[in-house]
Amino acid sequence: MNDKLPRMDYRQHRRARRLVHECCNYDGGNCLLLDDGEPCVCVQSISLSLMCRWFRVAVLPLDGELSAALLYRGSRKRCAVCGAAFVPKSNRGKYCPDCAGRMKKIRAAERKRKQRQRCHALEPFKPA
């Protein structure tokens, strides 16, 4: 079972520990799901691998870059603008979701500028 679990380096572990506090089952260092009368330490806060299924499904997607780095190691890409890791929605994806909207506006402005320039170039010359 340990062979299939994604392993984290120290930086990823620190980011995951910060996310553990966002979990709805986290209660002052203890896990409510594992509580059977005695308080039980949250497994995800002390482990260097993704042990908790609830954390993997519900909490880890809050940090998209960390999620892409841990869960989608083979299918992730780097953003062409900012360099952040992301999971593309198609095989043509170049930009992370944050940069995609910005680049879409920039490309549309360039396209419209070229279109206007070509349109005005066809007008007959009127000497003054």
mmCIF file of C-alpha atoms in Angstrom:
data_model
loop_
_atom_site.group_PDB
_atom_site.id
_atom_site.type_symbol
_atom_site.label_atom_id
_atom_site.label_comp_id
_atom_site.label_asym_id
_atom_site.label_seq_id
_atom_site.Cartn_x
_atom_site.Cartn_y
_atom_site.Cartn_z
ATOM 1 C CA MET A 1 0.000 0.000 0.000
ATOM 2 C CA ASN A 2 2.857 2.418 0.738
ATOM 3 C CA ASP A 3 4.212 1.993 -2.806
ATOM 4 C CA LYS A 4 1.084 3.588 -4.310
ATOM 5 C CA LEU A 5 0.936 6.570 -1.938
ATOM 6 C CA PRO A 6 2.487 9.778 -3.267
ATOM 7 C CA ARG A 7 5.549 10.849 -1.254
ATOM 8 C CA MET A 8 6.202 14.507 -0.455
ATOM 9 C CA ASP A 9 9.438 16.400 -0.063
ATOM 10 C CA TYR A 10 9.870 18.800 2.868
ATOM 11 C CA ARG A 11 8.407 21.879 1.142
ATOM 12 C CA GLN A 12 5.355 19.968 -0.028
ATOM 13 C CA HIS A 13 4.920 18.544 3.467
ATOM 14 C CA ARG A 14 4.949 22.044 4.971
ATOM 15 C CA ARG A 15 2.308 23.220 2.480
ATOM 16 C CA ALA A 16 0.185 20.154 3.220
ATOM 17 C CA ARG A 17 0.465 20.766 6.975
ATOM 18 C CA ARG A 18 -0.909 24.278 6.454
ATOM 19 C CA LEU A 19 -3.805 22.786 4.488
ATOM 20 C CA VAL A 20 -4.579 20.237 7.207
ATOM 21 C CA HIS A 21 -6.005 23.069 9.309
ATOM 22 C CA GLU A 22 -8.636 23.644 6.578
ATOM 23 C CA CYS A 23 -9.965 20.084 6.938
ATOM 24 C CA CYS A 24 -13.426 19.815 8.507
ATOM 25 C CA ASN A 25 -12.299 16.749 10.500
ATOM 26 C CA TYR A 26 -9.303 18.519 12.075
ATOM 27 C CA ASP A 27 -9.842 19.426 15.720
ATOM 28 C CA GLY A 28 -6.807 20.881 17.480
ATOM 29 C CA GLY A 29 -4.327 18.331 16.108
ATOM 30 C CA ASN A 30 -6.736 15.409 16.324
ATOM 31 C CA CYS A 31 -8.803 13.745 13.613
ATOM 32 C CA LEU A 32 -12.539 13.423 14.252
ATOM 33 C CA LEU A 33 -12.876 10.535 11.772
ATOM 34 C CA LEU A 34 -10.393 8.387 13.689
ATOM 35 C CA ASP A 35 -11.832 9.307 17.103
ATOM 36 C CA ASP A 36 -13.356 6.251 18.788
ATOM 37 C CA GLY A 37 -13.545 7.639 22.294
ATOM 38 C CA GLU A 38 -9.883 8.551 22.577
ATOM 39 C CA PRO A 39 -8.318 11.464 20.718
ATOM 40 C CA CYS A 40 -6.229 10.308 17.751
ATOM 41 C CA VAL A 41 -3.541 12.427 16.091
ATOM 42 C CA CYS A 42 -4.315 13.536 12.533
ATOM 43 C CA VAL A 43 -2.366 11.118 10.339
ATOM 44 C CA GLN A 44 -1.887 13.618 7.526
ATOM 45 C CA SER A 45 -0.170 16.159 9.753
ATOM 46 C CA ILE A 46 2.601 13.737 10.733
ATOM 47 C CA SER A 47 3.092 11.762 7.518
ATOM 48 C CA LEU A 48 5.254 12.498 4.467
ATOM 49 C CA SER A 49 2.808 10.642 2.201
ATOM 50 C CA LEU A 50 -0.867 11.201 1.436
ATOM 51 C CA MET A 51 -2.408 8.784 3.913
ATOM 52 C CA CYS A 52 -5.818 10.374 4.498
ATOM 53 C CA ARG A 53 -8.319 9.794 1.710
ATOM 54 C CA TRP A 54 -10.556 12.644 2.930
ATOM 55 C CA PHE A 55 -7.618 15.047 2.766
ATOM 56 C CA ARG A 56 -6.707 13.836 -0.738
ATOM 57 C CA VAL A 57 -10.249 14.270 -2.093
ATOM 58 C CA ALA A 58 -11.644 17.282 -0.233
ATOM 59 C CA VAL A 59 -8.774 19.436 1.041
ATOM 60 C CA LEU A 60 -5.828 18.989 -1.335
ATOM 61 C CA PRO A 61 -7.659 20.494 -4.371
ATOM 62 C CA LEU A 62 -7.708 23.825 -2.489
ATOM 63 C CA ASP A 63 -4.027 24.178 -3.418
ATOM 64 C CA GLY A 64 -4.045 23.428 -7.146
ATOM 65 C CA GLU A 65 -0.273 23.514 -7.632
ATOM 66 C CA LEU A 66 0.395 21.106 -4.750
ATOM 67 C CA SER A 67 -2.414 18.844 -5.939
ATOM 68 C CA ALA A 68 -0.963 18.744 -9.453
ATOM 69 C CA ALA A 69 2.506 18.027 -8.095
ATOM 70 C CA LEU A 70 1.389 15.111 -5.922
ATOM 71 C CA LEU A 71 -1.543 13.472 -7.675
ATOM 72 C CA TYR A 72 -0.862 14.093 -11.358
ATOM 73 C CA ARG A 73 2.898 13.734 -11.621
ATOM 74 C CA GLY A 74 2.866 12.266 -15.136
ATOM 75 C CA SER A 75 0.188 14.468 -16.686
ATOM 76 C CA ARG A 76 1.073 17.877 -15.253
ATOM 77 C CA LYS A 77 2.594 20.741 -17.228
ATOM 78 C CA ARG A 78 4.296 24.040 -16.472
ATOM 79 C CA CYS A 79 2.536 27.297 -17.321
ATOM 80 C CA ALA A 80 4.208 29.148 -20.210
ATOM 81 C CA VAL A 81 3.754 32.497 -18.420
ATOM 82 C CA CYS A 82 4.289 32.009 -14.685
ATOM 83 C CA GLY A 83 5.876 28.527 -14.552
ATOM 84 C CA ALA A 84 3.375 27.083 -12.049
ATOM 85 C CA ALA A 85 2.512 23.380 -12.272
ATOM 86 C CA PHE A 86 -1.027 22.595 -13.411
ATOM 87 C CA VAL A 87 -3.064 19.754 -14.868
ATOM 88 C CA PRO A 88 -4.208 20.687 -18.388
ATOM 89 C CA LYS A 89 -7.819 20.113 -19.415
ATOM 90 C CA SER A 90 -6.674 19.039 -22.891
ATOM 91 C CA ASN A 91 -3.434 18.083 -24.574
ATOM 92 C CA ARG A 92 -3.102 21.626 -25.981
ATOM 93 C CA GLY A 93 -3.172 23.423 -22.610
ATOM 94 C CA LYS A 94 -0.291 25.887 -22.194
ATOM 95 C CA TYR A 95 -1.439 28.124 -19.351
ATOM 96 C CA CYS A 96 -2.536 27.605 -15.758
ATOM 97 C CA PRO A 97 -6.138 28.651 -14.973
ATOM 98 C CA ASP A 98 -4.956 31.986 -13.518
ATOM 99 C CA CYS A 99 -2.969 32.974 -16.612
ATOM 100 C CA ALA A 100 -5.416 31.487 -19.142
ATOM 101 C CA GLY A 101 -8.002 34.243 -18.731
ATOM 102 C CA ARG A 102 -5.375 36.965 -18.903
ATOM 103 C CA MET A 103 -3.790 35.486 -22.040
ATOM 104 C CA LYS A 104 -7.222 35.096 -23.663
ATOM 105 C CA LYS A 105 -7.839 38.847 -23.252
ATOM 106 C CA ILE A 106 -4.380 39.715 -24.603
ATOM 107 C CA ARG A 107 -4.793 37.481 -27.670
ATOM 108 C CA ALA A 108 -8.280 38.850 -28.367
ATOM 109 C CA ALA A 109 -6.979 42.435 -28.206
ATOM 110 C CA GLU A 110 -4.141 41.582 -30.629
ATOM 111 C CA ARG A 111 -6.530 39.844 -33.009
ATOM 112 C CA LYS A 112 -8.974 42.792 -33.020
ATOM 113 C CA ARG A 113 -6.097 45.282 -33.493
ATOM 114 C CA LYS A 114 -4.888 43.369 -36.572
ATOM 115 C CA GLN A 115 -8.440 43.146 -37.893
ATOM 116 C CA ARG A 116 -8.964 46.900 -37.561
ATOM 117 C CA GLN A 117 -5.607 47.614 -39.188
ATOM 118 C CA ARG A 118 -6.451 45.440 -42.217
ATOM 119 C CA CYS A 119 -9.895 47.012 -42.510
ATOM 120 C CA HIS A 120 -8.467 50.562 -42.582
ATOM 121 C CA ALA A 121 -5.744 49.542 -45.044
ATOM 122 C CA LEU A 122 -8.413 48.802 -47.691
ATOM 123 C CA GLU A 123 -9.911 52.291 -47.617
ATOM 124 C CA PRO A 124 -9.120 54.458 -50.638
ATOM 125 C CA PHE A 125 -6.546 57.165 -50.113
ATOM 126 C CA LYS A 126 -8.065 60.669 -49.920
ATOM 127 C CA PRO A 127 -5.574 63.459 -50.569
ATOM 128 C CA ALA A 128 -5.998 66.484 -48.361
#
